Coordinates of C-alpha atoms in Angstrom, one line a residue:
Chain A
M1 CA 44.4 5.0 -13.5
R2 CA 42.1 3.5 -16.3
D3 CA 38.3 2.4 -16.8
L4 CA 37.4 -0.4 -18.8
E5 CA 34.7 -2.2 -20.3
I6 CA 34.7 -5.9 -20.7
D7 CA 32.4 -8.2 -22.1
V8 CA 32.5 -11.0 -19.9
N9 CA 29.7 -14.0 -21.8
G10 CA 27.5 -11.1 -22.5
Q11 CA 27.9 -9.8 -19.1
M12 CA 29.3 -6.4 -19.4
L13 CA 31.8 -5.4 -16.4
K14 CA 33.6 -2.0 -15.9
L15 CA 36.4 -2.1 -13.6
K16 CA 39.3 0.2 -13.0
E17 CA 42.7 -0.9 -14.3
D18 CA 47.2 1.0 -12.3
G19 CA 49.8 0.2 -11.0
S20 CA 52.2 -3.1 -12.7
G21 CA 53.3 -5.7 -10.9
P22 CA 52.4 -8.8 -10.0
P23 CA 48.4 -9.2 -10.5
L24 CA 45.4 -8.7 -7.8
L25 CA 42.2 -8.9 -8.1
F26 CA 39.6 -6.7 -5.4
L27 CA 36.5 -7.1 -4.8
H28 CA 34.7 -4.3 -3.5
G29 CA 31.8 -4.5 -1.0
A30 CA 28.1 -3.5 -0.4
G31 CA 29.0 0.3 -0.5
G32 CA 30.1 -0.7 -4.5
S33 CA 33.1 0.2 -6.5
N34 CA 35.6 2.9 -4.9
W35 CA 39.4 3.7 -5.4
S36 CA 40.1 4.2 -1.8
P37 CA 43.4 5.4 -0.4
M38 CA 44.0 1.1 0.2
L39 CA 43.7 0.6 -3.3
K40 CA 46.6 3.6 -4.7
L41 CA 48.3 2.5 -1.9
L42 CA 48.8 -2.0 -3.0
A43 CA 49.0 0.1 -7.3
E44 CA 52.4 1.0 -5.7
K45 CA 53.9 -2.2 -6.6
H46 CA 50.8 -4.6 -8.3
R47 CA 48.7 -4.4 -11.3
V48 CA 45.5 -4.1 -9.5
I49 CA 42.0 -4.6 -11.3
A50 CA 39.0 -3.6 -9.4
P51 CA 36.1 -4.2 -11.2
E52 CA 32.4 -3.1 -10.5
H53 CA 30.4 -6.1 -10.1
P54 CA 27.5 -6.8 -12.1
G55 CA 24.5 -4.6 -10.5
F56 CA 25.9 -2.0 -8.8
G57 CA 26.0 1.3 -9.7
R58 CA 24.4 2.3 -13.8
S59 CA 24.2 -1.5 -14.3
P60 CA 21.1 -2.9 -12.9
T61 CA 20.8 -6.6 -10.7
P62 CA 21.4 -9.2 -13.8
D63 CA 18.6 -11.8 -14.2
W64 CA 20.7 -14.6 -13.5
M65 CA 22.9 -13.7 -10.8
M66 CA 21.2 -15.6 -7.3
S67 CA 23.9 -15.9 -4.9
V68 CA 27.0 -15.1 -4.2
G69 CA 27.9 -18.4 -5.7
D70 CA 26.6 -17.2 -9.3
L71 CA 28.8 -14.7 -8.8
A72 CA 32.0 -16.6 -7.6
F73 CA 31.2 -18.2 -11.0
F74 CA 31.2 -15.0 -13.3
Y75 CA 34.4 -14.0 -11.7
L76 CA 36.4 -17.3 -12.1
D77 CA 34.9 -16.3 -16.6
V78 CA 36.4 -13.1 -16.2
I79 CA 40.0 -14.0 -14.6
E80 CA 39.6 -16.6 -18.3
K81 CA 38.4 -14.3 -20.3
M82 CA 41.2 -11.5 -19.0
G83 CA 43.8 -14.1 -18.8
L84 CA 45.0 -13.6 -15.6
N85 CA 47.7 -16.2 -13.9
D86 CA 49.2 -16.1 -10.4
V87 CA 46.7 -13.9 -9.5
H88 CA 46.3 -12.4 -5.6
L89 CA 42.8 -11.9 -5.4
A90 CA 41.8 -10.0 -2.3
G91 CA 37.8 -8.8 -1.3
H92 CA 36.3 -6.5 1.3
S93 CA 33.2 -7.9 2.7
L94 CA 30.8 -8.7 0.4
G95 CA 33.4 -8.8 -2.0
G96 CA 35.9 -10.9 0.5
W97 CA 32.8 -13.5 1.1
T98 CA 33.1 -13.4 -3.1
A99 CA 36.3 -14.2 -3.1
A100 CA 36.3 -17.1 -0.8
E101 CA 33.1 -18.4 -3.3
I102 CA 35.7 -18.4 -5.8
A103 CA 38.7 -19.9 -3.7
I104 CA 37.1 -22.5 -3.0
R105 CA 35.5 -23.3 -6.5
N106 CA 39.2 -23.3 -8.5
T107 CA 42.8 -22.0 -7.2
S108 CA 44.4 -23.2 -10.1
K109 CA 44.8 -18.9 -11.5
L110 CA 45.8 -17.7 -7.7
K111 CA 49.0 -16.9 -5.9
S112 CA 47.2 -15.8 -2.7
V113 CA 43.8 -15.1 -0.9
T114 CA 43.4 -12.4 1.1
L115 CA 39.8 -11.2 2.8
L116 CA 39.7 -8.4 4.3
A117 CA 36.3 -8.5 6.6
P118 CA 34.6 -10.8 4.8
A119 CA 30.5 -11.5 4.8
G120 CA 29.6 -15.4 3.9
C121 CA 29.9 -16.8 7.4
R122 CA 28.3 -16.3 10.5
S123 CA 28.8 -16.4 14.4
A124 CA 26.7 -18.1 16.8
T125 CA 26.8 -15.3 19.1
V126 CA 27.3 -11.6 17.6
P127 CA 25.2 -11.2 14.6
F128 CA 25.9 -8.8 11.5
G129 CA 25.2 -5.3 11.4
D130 CA 21.4 -4.8 10.0
I131 CA 22.8 -2.9 7.2
F132 CA 19.5 -3.3 5.7
L133 CA 17.3 -1.4 8.6
W134 CA 20.1 0.8 9.0
D135 CA 19.6 4.7 8.2
A136 CA 22.1 6.5 5.7
E137 CA 23.8 8.5 9.3
T138 CA 23.6 5.0 11.1
A139 CA 24.8 3.3 8.5
T140 CA 27.6 5.6 8.0
R141 CA 28.7 5.1 11.9
N142 CA 28.8 1.4 11.4
Q143 CA 31.1 1.5 9.4
F144 CA 34.0 3.2 11.0
Y145 CA 35.8 2.8 14.7
D146 CA 36.3 6.8 13.8
Q147 CA 33.9 9.2 14.9
K148 CA 36.0 11.8 12.6
L149 CA 35.8 9.7 9.8
A150 CA 32.1 8.4 10.0
E151 CA 31.1 12.3 10.5
E152 CA 33.5 13.5 7.4
R153 CA 30.6 11.2 5.7
I154 CA 27.9 12.2 6.9
K155 CA 28.1 15.8 5.8
L156 CA 28.4 14.2 2.2
L157 CA 25.3 12.0 2.7
P158 CA 22.8 14.4 1.0
Q159 CA 25.2 14.6 -2.4
A160 CA 25.5 11.1 -2.2
D161 CA 23.8 9.7 -6.3
L162 CA 20.6 8.2 -5.4
D163 CA 20.7 6.0 -7.9
V164 CA 23.4 4.3 -7.2
S165 CA 23.3 4.0 -3.7
L166 CA 19.5 2.2 -3.7
Q167 CA 20.6 0.2 -7.2
N168 CA 23.8 -0.9 -5.1
K169 CA 21.5 -2.0 -1.6
A170 CA 19.0 -4.0 -4.7
T171 CA 21.7 -6.4 -5.6
V172 CA 23.0 -6.7 -1.6
A173 CA 19.7 -7.5 -0.7
R174 CA 19.0 -9.9 -3.9
L175 CA 22.7 -11.5 -3.0
A176 CA 22.9 -12.2 1.5
W177 CA 18.8 -10.6 2.6
S178 CA 18.1 -14.5 3.6
P179 CA 20.4 -16.2 4.1
R180 CA 21.0 -12.9 5.5
L181 CA 24.8 -11.8 4.3
C182 CA 26.2 -15.7 4.2
N183 CA 25.9 -19.0 2.6
P184 CA 25.7 -21.5 5.8
Q185 CA 27.5 -24.1 3.3
L186 CA 31.0 -21.8 3.1
P187 CA 32.2 -23.2 6.7
L188 CA 31.6 -27.3 4.6
W189 CA 33.8 -26.1 1.7
L190 CA 37.2 -23.8 2.9
H191 CA 38.9 -26.1 3.6
R192 CA 39.6 -26.2 -0.3
I193 CA 41.3 -22.8 -0.6
D194 CA 44.6 -24.4 -1.0
V195 CA 46.6 -21.1 -1.2
P196 CA 48.0 -18.8 1.4
T197 CA 45.4 -16.7 2.7
M198 CA 45.1 -14.4 4.9
L199 CA 42.8 -12.5 6.7
L200 CA 42.5 -8.8 8.2
W201 CA 39.7 -7.7 10.2
G202 CA 38.8 -5.2 12.4
K203 CA 38.5 -6.2 16.4
E204 CA 35.6 -3.6 16.5
D205 CA 33.8 -4.0 13.4
K206 CA 30.2 -3.7 13.4
I207 CA 28.8 -4.8 10.5
V208 CA 30.8 -7.9 10.1
P209 CA 31.6 -8.5 13.8
F210 CA 35.3 -9.6 14.7
A211 CA 33.5 -13.6 15.9
C212 CA 33.2 -14.4 12.9
H213 CA 36.8 -15.0 11.8
T214 CA 36.7 -18.2 13.7
A215 CA 34.8 -20.2 10.8
F216 CA 37.8 -19.0 8.5
V217 CA 40.7 -19.9 10.8
E218 CA 39.1 -23.0 11.9
K219 CA 38.8 -24.8 8.2
I220 CA 41.8 -22.5 6.0
K221 CA 44.5 -24.7 6.5
G222 CA 47.8 -22.3 7.2
V223 CA 45.8 -19.4 7.0
K224 CA 46.8 -15.6 8.3
L225 CA 45.1 -13.9 11.1
V226 CA 45.3 -10.0 11.6
P227 CA 43.4 -8.5 13.1
L228 CA 43.3 -4.2 13.7
A229 CA 42.6 -3.1 17.3
Q230 CA 40.6 0.1 17.1
S231 CA 39.6 -0.6 13.9
G232 CA 36.2 -0.5 12.1
H233 CA 34.7 -2.4 8.9
S234 CA 35.7 -0.1 6.8
L235 CA 39.5 -1.2 6.8
H236 CA 40.4 -0.4 3.3
T237 CA 38.9 3.9 4.1
E238 CA 40.6 3.9 7.8
R239 CA 43.6 1.9 8.1
A240 CA 44.3 2.2 4.6
K241 CA 48.5 1.5 4.8
E242 CA 48.0 -0.8 7.4
C243 CA 45.8 -3.1 5.2
A244 CA 47.9 -2.0 1.8
E245 CA 51.5 -2.9 3.9
A246 CA 50.2 -6.5 5.1
M247 CA 49.2 -7.1 1.6
I248 CA 52.3 -5.8 -0.2
A249 CA 54.4 -7.9 2.3
F250 CA 52.3 -11.1 2.3
C251 CA 51.8 -10.4 -1.8
R252 CA 55.6 -10.6 -1.9
E253 CA 56.2 -13.5 0.3
M254 CA 53.8 -15.7 -1.0
G255 CA 55.3 -14.9 -4.6
K256 CA 58.3 -15.8 -4.3
Chain B
M1 CA -22.8 0.4 -4.5
K2 CA -21.6 -2.2 -2.4
F3 CA -20.0 -1.4 1.2
Y4 CA -18.1 -3.6 3.3
F5 CA -17.0 -3.1 7.2
F6 CA -13.0 -3.7 7.3
H7 CA -11.3 -4.3 10.2
L8 CA -7.5 -3.7 11.0
M9 CA -7.5 -5.2 15.2
P10 CA -5.1 -2.8 16.5
Y11 CA -3.7 -3.5 19.5
G12 CA -3.9 0.0 21.2
K13 CA -2.9 -0.3 25.1
V14 CA 0.5 0.8 23.8
S15 CA 1.8 3.8 25.6
A16 CA 2.7 7.1 23.3
A17 CA 6.6 6.7 25.9
D18 CA 7.7 3.3 24.9
L19 CA 6.4 3.8 21.5
D20 CA 8.7 6.9 21.7
K21 CA 10.9 5.1 22.9
H22 CA 11.8 1.9 20.7
G23 CA 10.5 4.5 17.9
S24 CA 8.4 1.6 15.7
T25 CA 4.9 0.7 15.9
W26 CA 6.7 -2.4 14.3
L27 CA 9.2 -5.2 13.3
T28 CA 11.0 -3.7 17.1
L29 CA 8.1 -3.0 19.7
P30 CA 9.0 -5.5 22.4
N31 CA 6.5 -7.8 23.0
S32 CA 6.1 -8.3 26.4
L33 CA 4.7 -5.1 25.4
Y34 CA 1.7 -7.6 24.9
D35 CA -0.3 -8.5 27.2
P36 CA -2.8 -11.8 26.5
A37 CA -5.5 -10.6 28.5
E38 CA -5.8 -7.2 27.2
G39 CA -5.3 -9.5 23.2
T40 CA -7.9 -11.8 24.9
K41 CA -10.0 -9.3 25.2
L42 CA -9.6 -7.2 21.7
Y43 CA -9.9 -10.6 20.1
K44 CA -13.9 -11.4 21.2
R45 CA -14.6 -7.7 20.7
Y46 CA -12.7 -7.1 17.0
I47 CA -15.0 -10.4 15.9
G48 CA -17.6 -9.7 17.3
E49 CA -18.2 -6.1 15.6
L50 CA -17.2 -7.7 11.9
E51 CA -20.4 -9.9 13.2
Y52 CA -22.6 -6.8 14.2
A53 CA -21.7 -5.3 10.2
D54 CA -23.2 -8.9 8.9
E55 CA -26.2 -8.2 11.0
L56 CA -26.1 -4.3 9.4
G57 CA -26.0 -5.3 6.1
F58 CA -22.6 -4.6 5.1
D59 CA -22.6 -7.3 1.7
G60 CA -19.1 -7.8 2.9
I61 CA -16.5 -8.1 6.3
C62 CA -12.8 -7.5 5.3
V63 CA -9.6 -8.9 6.6
N64 CA -6.1 -8.7 6.0
E65 CA -2.5 -9.4 7.3
H66 CA 0.3 -7.5 9.2
H67 CA 2.7 -9.6 10.9
Q68 CA 5.0 -8.7 14.4
T69 CA 2.9 -4.9 15.0
A70 CA 0.3 -3.2 16.8
Y71 CA -0.6 -1.5 14.0
G72 CA -2.5 -5.5 14.0
I73 CA -3.2 -8.5 15.7
M74 CA -4.0 -10.5 12.5
P75 CA -0.6 -12.0 11.4
A76 CA -3.1 -15.1 10.2
P77 CA -5.9 -13.8 8.9
N78 CA -7.5 -16.6 7.3
V79 CA -8.0 -17.8 11.0
I80 CA -10.7 -15.1 11.4
A81 CA -12.0 -15.9 8.6
G82 CA -12.8 -19.3 9.5
A83 CA -14.2 -18.1 12.2
L84 CA -16.2 -15.7 10.5
A85 CA -16.8 -18.1 7.8
R86 CA -19.4 -20.3 10.5
T87 CA -20.3 -17.2 12.8
T88 CA -21.9 -15.0 9.7
K89 CA -24.6 -15.9 7.3
R90 CA -24.3 -13.2 4.9
A91 CA -22.0 -11.1 4.3
K92 CA -18.5 -11.9 2.2
I93 CA -15.8 -12.7 3.7
C94 CA -13.3 -10.5 2.4
V95 CA -9.0 -11.2 3.4
L96 CA -7.4 -8.5 1.9
G97 CA -5.3 -9.9 1.8
R98 CA -2.5 -12.5 1.8
A99 CA 1.4 -11.4 0.9
L100 CA 1.6 -14.3 -1.8
P101 CA 5.6 -14.3 -1.9
L102 CA 6.8 -14.2 2.0
I103 CA 5.8 -17.6 2.2
S104 CA 7.6 -20.6 0.7
N105 CA 4.6 -22.7 -0.4
P106 CA 1.7 -20.9 -2.1
L107 CA -0.6 -23.7 -2.1
H108 CA -1.3 -23.2 1.4
I109 CA -2.9 -20.2 0.7
A110 CA -4.6 -21.7 -1.8
E111 CA -6.1 -24.8 0.2
E112 CA -7.4 -22.2 3.1
F113 CA -9.0 -19.8 0.6
A114 CA -10.5 -22.8 -1.1
M115 CA -11.7 -24.1 2.9
I116 CA -13.1 -20.8 4.0
D117 CA -14.8 -21.0 -0.1
N118 CA -16.5 -23.8 1.5
I119 CA -16.7 -23.6 4.8
S120 CA -19.1 -20.3 4.4
D121 CA -20.6 -21.8 1.2
G122 CA -19.3 -19.4 -1.2
R123 CA -18.6 -16.0 0.5
L124 CA -15.2 -15.9 0.0
I125 CA -13.3 -12.6 -2.0
A126 CA -9.6 -13.2 -2.1
G127 CA -7.4 -11.0 -1.8
F128 CA -3.7 -11.1 -3.8
V129 CA -1.2 -8.5 -1.9
R130 CA 2.8 -8.6 -1.7
G131 CA 2.9 -6.9 2.2
I132 CA 4.3 -3.9 3.1
G133 CA 8.0 -3.7 3.4
T134 CA 8.4 -4.2 7.0
E135 CA 7.4 -7.9 6.4
Y136 CA 10.1 -8.6 4.3
F137 CA 12.4 -7.9 7.6
A138 CA 9.4 -9.7 10.3
N139 CA 9.2 -12.8 7.4
A140 CA 13.4 -13.0 5.9
S141 CA 12.5 -12.9 2.8
N142 CA 14.0 -11.0 0.3
P143 CA 12.5 -8.2 -1.6
S144 CA 14.2 -8.2 -4.5
L145 CA 12.0 -10.8 -5.6
S146 CA 8.8 -9.9 -4.2
H147 CA 7.9 -9.0 -7.9
A148 CA 8.9 -11.9 -8.9
R149 CA 7.4 -14.3 -6.5
Y150 CA 4.5 -12.8 -6.5
Y151 CA 3.6 -13.2 -9.8
E152 CA 4.8 -16.7 -10.0
A153 CA 2.6 -17.5 -6.9
H154 CA -0.7 -16.1 -8.1
D155 CA -0.5 -17.4 -11.0
L156 CA -0.2 -21.1 -9.7
I157 CA -3.0 -20.1 -7.2
V158 CA -4.7 -19.6 -10.0
R159 CA -4.3 -22.7 -12.0
A160 CA -4.3 -25.0 -8.5
W161 CA -8.6 -23.2 -8.3
T162 CA -9.6 -23.7 -12.2
E163 CA -7.7 -26.9 -13.4
R164 CA -7.6 -30.1 -12.7
G165 CA -5.0 -31.7 -10.8
P166 CA -2.8 -33.4 -10.7
F167 CA -0.7 -31.5 -12.5
R168 CA 3.1 -30.7 -12.9
H169 CA 4.2 -26.5 -11.5
A170 CA 7.9 -26.1 -12.4
G171 CA 8.6 -22.6 -11.9
R172 CA 11.9 -20.2 -10.4
H173 CA 10.9 -20.0 -7.8
F174 CA 7.7 -22.6 -6.6
E175 CA 8.5 -26.2 -7.4
F176 CA 5.4 -28.5 -7.3
D177 CA 5.6 -32.4 -9.0
Y178 CA 2.1 -32.2 -7.6
V179 CA -0.3 -30.1 -7.3
N180 CA -3.8 -30.7 -6.1
I181 CA -5.8 -29.1 -3.7
W182 CA -8.4 -31.2 -1.7
P183 CA -10.9 -28.6 -1.0
R184 CA -11.9 -27.0 -4.5
P185 CA -13.3 -23.7 -4.1
V186 CA -17.2 -24.1 -4.4
Q187 CA -17.4 -20.0 -6.5
Q188 CA -16.4 -21.7 -10.1
P189 CA -14.3 -21.2 -11.9
R190 CA -13.1 -18.9 -9.0
P191 CA -13.7 -17.0 -6.2
P192 CA -14.0 -13.0 -6.9
I193 CA -9.7 -11.8 -6.5
W194 CA -9.3 -7.9 -5.7
I195 CA -5.9 -6.1 -5.1
P196 CA -5.6 -3.4 -2.3
S197 CA -3.0 -1.4 -3.5
Q198 CA -1.7 1.9 -3.3
G199 CA -1.7 3.6 -6.6
S200 CA 0.9 1.6 -8.3
S201 CA 0.3 2.2 -11.8
E202 CA 2.2 -1.8 -12.6
T203 CA -0.6 -3.5 -10.4
V204 CA -3.2 -0.7 -12.1
D205 CA -2.0 -2.0 -15.5
W206 CA -2.1 -5.7 -14.3
C207 CA -5.6 -5.5 -12.3
A208 CA -7.3 -4.0 -15.6
H209 CA -5.7 -6.3 -18.4
P210 CA -8.7 -8.6 -20.0
D211 CA -7.3 -11.7 -18.7
R212 CA -7.8 -11.0 -15.4
K213 CA -10.3 -8.1 -14.8
Y214 CA -9.5 -8.0 -10.9
V215 CA -11.4 -5.4 -8.5
Y216 CA -8.7 -2.9 -8.3
L217 CA -8.9 -1.7 -4.3
Q218 CA -7.6 1.0 -3.9
T219 CA -6.4 1.7 -0.2
F220 CA -5.1 4.8 2.4
S221 CA -4.8 7.4 0.2
P222 CA -5.5 10.9 -0.8
L223 CA -8.8 11.7 -2.6
A224 CA -6.9 12.5 -6.0
S225 CA -4.5 9.8 -6.2
A226 CA -7.1 7.0 -6.2
K227 CA -8.8 8.7 -9.0
K228 CA -5.8 8.9 -10.7
S229 CA -5.9 5.2 -10.4
F230 CA -9.3 4.3 -11.2
D231 CA -9.0 6.7 -14.4
R232 CA -5.9 5.0 -15.0
Y233 CA -7.7 1.5 -14.4
R234 CA -10.4 3.1 -17.0
D235 CA -8.0 3.6 -19.4
Q236 CA -6.0 0.4 -19.6
A237 CA -9.7 -1.3 -20.3
R238 CA -10.3 1.2 -22.7
Q239 CA -7.3 -0.3 -25.2
H240 CA -7.6 -3.3 -23.7
G241 CA -11.2 -2.5 -26.5
Y242 CA -13.6 -2.8 -22.7
E243 CA -15.4 -0.8 -20.8
A244 CA -14.8 -0.6 -16.7
S245 CA -17.4 -1.2 -15.0
P246 CA -17.3 0.2 -11.0
D247 CA -17.7 -3.0 -10.0
Q248 CA -13.9 -3.6 -11.0
L249 CA -12.6 -0.3 -8.5
G250 CA -12.9 -0.3 -4.6
W251 CA -12.0 2.8 -2.3
A252 CA -10.8 1.8 1.1
L253 CA -10.4 4.3 3.6
P254 CA -10.6 5.3 7.8
M255 CA -14.2 6.5 8.0
Y256 CA -16.7 8.1 11.3
V257 CA -20.2 8.9 11.4
A258 CA -21.6 11.0 14.3
E259 CA -25.0 12.6 14.9
T260 CA -23.2 16.0 13.9
D261 CA -20.5 17.1 12.1
E262 CA -18.3 18.4 14.7
Q263 CA -18.9 15.9 16.7
A264 CA -17.9 13.4 14.4
R265 CA -14.3 15.8 14.2
E266 CA -13.5 15.7 17.7
E267 CA -14.6 12.1 18.5
L268 CA -12.7 11.3 15.9
R269 CA -9.8 12.9 16.1
P270 CA -7.4 11.6 18.7
H271 CA -8.1 7.5 17.2
I272 CA -6.8 9.1 13.7
E273 CA -4.8 11.5 14.7
D274 CA -2.7 8.4 16.1
F275 CA -3.5 6.1 13.7
F276 CA -0.8 8.7 11.3
N277 CA 1.2 9.8 13.4
R278 CA 1.5 6.4 16.2
F279 CA 0.5 3.5 14.0
L280 CA 1.8 3.8 11.1
R281 CA 5.1 4.9 12.7
Y282 CA 8.6 3.3 12.1
P283 CA 11.8 4.0 9.9
L284 CA 11.4 5.1 6.4
E285 CA 14.1 2.2 5.8
A286 CA 11.6 -0.4 7.4
R287 CA 8.7 0.7 4.2
M288 CA 11.1 0.6 1.8
P289 CA 13.5 -2.8 2.0
P290 CA 15.5 -2.8 -1.3
G291 CA 14.7 -3.8 -4.4
Y292 CA 11.2 -3.8 -3.0
T293 CA 10.2 -1.7 -5.9
S294 CA 12.1 0.4 -8.8
I295 CA 14.3 2.5 -8.2
A296 CA 12.5 5.1 -10.3
S297 CA 9.3 4.1 -8.2
T298 CA 11.3 4.1 -5.4
K299 CA 13.1 7.6 -6.0
A300 CA 10.0 8.8 -6.3
L301 CA 8.2 7.4 -2.9
L302 CA 11.2 9.1 -1.1
E303 CA 10.5 12.7 -2.5
Q304 CA 6.8 12.6 -2.6
K305 CA 4.8 10.7 -1.0
F306 CA 6.0 9.8 2.5
K307 CA 7.0 13.5 2.7
Q308 CA 3.3 13.8 2.8
R309 CA 2.4 10.7 4.6
I310 CA 5.6 11.0 7.4
G311 CA 5.5 14.4 8.4
A312 CA 2.4 14.8 11.9
Q313 CA -0.9 14.5 10.7
T314 CA -3.8 16.6 12.0
I315 CA -7.9 15.5 11.7
D316 CA -8.1 18.8 9.3
S317 CA -5.2 17.2 7.2
M318 CA -6.6 14.2 6.4
L319 CA -10.0 15.7 5.5
D320 CA -8.7 18.6 3.0
L321 CA -6.9 15.6 1.0
G322 CA -9.9 12.9 1.2
L323 CA -7.9 10.6 2.8
V324 CA -10.1 10.5 5.6
L325 CA -14.2 10.8 5.9
A326 CA -15.7 12.3 9.3
G327 CA -18.8 13.3 9.4
S328 CA -22.5 13.8 10.4
P329 CA -24.8 10.7 7.9
K330 CA -26.2 13.4 5.7
T331 CA -23.2 14.9 5.3
I332 CA -21.3 11.4 4.7
L333 CA -24.3 10.9 2.4
A334 CA -23.7 14.3 0.4
T335 CA -19.5 13.3 0.4
I336 CA -19.4 9.2 -0.4
K337 CA -22.5 10.6 -3.7
A338 CA -20.7 13.7 -4.5
R339 CA -16.7 11.0 -4.6
Q340 CA -18.8 8.3 -6.0
K341 CA -19.6 10.4 -8.9
E342 CA -16.2 12.1 -9.7
L343 CA -14.6 8.5 -8.8
G344 CA -17.2 5.4 -10.1
F345 CA -16.4 3.2 -8.0
G346 CA -18.4 0.8 -7.1
H347 CA -17.3 -0.9 -3.7
L348 CA -16.9 1.4 -0.9
I349 CA -14.7 0.1 1.9
A350 CA -15.6 1.8 5.6
M351 CA -12.5 1.4 8.1
L352 CA -14.6 2.5 11.2
Q353 CA -13.0 1.2 13.5
I354 CA -9.1 2.8 13.7
A355 CA -6.5 2.2 17.1
T356 CA -8.0 3.5 20.5
Q357 CA -11.6 4.2 19.2
P358 CA -13.6 2.3 21.8
A359 CA -16.1 0.0 21.0
E360 CA -19.1 2.2 22.3
Q361 CA -18.0 4.6 19.9
T362 CA -17.2 1.5 16.7
A363 CA -20.5 0.8 17.4
K364 CA -22.5 3.6 17.4
S365 CA -20.9 4.7 13.6
M366 CA -21.5 1.8 12.7
K367 CA -25.1 2.0 12.7
L368 CA -25.5 5.3 11.8
F369 CA -23.2 4.7 8.4
A370 CA -25.6 0.8 8.1
T371 CA -28.5 2.6 8.7
Q372 CA -29.0 6.2 8.1
V373 CA -25.7 6.3 5.2
M374 CA -25.7 2.7 2.7
P375 CA -30.0 2.7 2.5
H376 CA -29.4 5.4 0.3
L377 CA -26.6 4.1 -2.2
K378 CA -26.9 0.6 -2.3
G379 CA -27.1 -1.8 -4.3

């Protein structure tokens, strides 16, 4: 795995890259960047490019970044700057929302889109989890259906890098405090996504509830919905294998 | 020294069991626990206490803004200030303060304050705050934009008071093609501005700047923090080439006066302990929404300040820290004299009604303070 840093119109962007094959650009969620078990599996078949969004990790929240829409335009610049074509774009949670915002703007460089439990569209009946009000332990529990996985991570909480977690949260607040975790206008433009799109969603998601899938399913033509039973929000960890396999198969089929 | 009476308007009729069940006095404590009949009585009593302070000769009477909480039933302090503008004759009316970043139209604050200033014949003291962390949840306002919105709203309000309209404001957070408020304030060029804070050095520096010279008001802080802020204010002033006067510094703290030290301590005990341990109870996450303060300040607060303040406080620990004053008139007088000498403040803001403290005790404490402490220190 390679750690790279590129300059995109004056904004530094850190990214991890591994594997070879059709390029897959993966956008992380609110919790920040990590080379998850799912990315490891994807890198067996793809050139996986996993950037750390501006304003996450050790980079301060950029002044220009006021919304997920700004972040989407930024990634369109990244794709251009890196000279990527036929990209399989994927994203989880906040990153899934960002992927959808990218795809409604321009799909000319995209081969497919995979949204894993994407934020971005709210449900009229089930609210998002209040990720900002939960304490760290509750937030960790609510990431997972399998509470054994949560327990393991709760034990590691005292070792968490406070600078990074505070920075990540500050940027998530900038982008998603209000309207909370969504762009109310997004459903109006989802019909513009004209490349094959797949939705992976845990049916027991306590952060971005499964009920939020309806806007995506109603508006994106031919979207493939893959509900995952007994699965929470943190799909890329909790259901790494199923997600990676589904994505590899989907990309292979759509890449033909 | 000048003296002010500050009311928080607490709603005390929530049982300990209910607070334990919901774990917070703020934001999520269900308002089914609010009894409007009780509220009606409390408003009558509390406004009466503010009016009594005017009669007793306090230089000012103070109100403030908090949302969705039993801690204080004053989400719109200007409503109270409007009533006081009519029923009081002499005291300054201090709104400490309005939370600027929370609303989408800061001109409403400029207008309401100008109205109070007109109705009260120029008795308004205008306070500006950012609002504590939980207000960002209660008002769906983005905490990561709090600082930027505060400064822009402040600049706009001051311009709206001091420049003749109509003029245009095209900022990053607020945009108005016509800034042209009617009425304009009575006090010229503008009402005095006070900035309450718990000791942010950025706020102290901003207040001390020669363009502003705002009264910096230290609230709810141990003695040591108040001293640090006041020293910093004076240092900043010197660096800008002027000497800060005591009139630029205020200190606000809960206080209780009774016949003897022992009586004061025992009568205040249940209420002040309730105040810190129940009324100020809410999760850390609600105090510190992301982006509300810089990462460095957030870390510092997480590591030090809250350890000290979140843990259960007793009246003795609070008196030791200098968070609270309680005693006979003689003790209070001596303590204030000593603190004034040490800290050099010119405004003392006495919070003489705390939590569940009943009306009789409040009136007694106010009267003892006004008749046996204030006269020796006024001027």
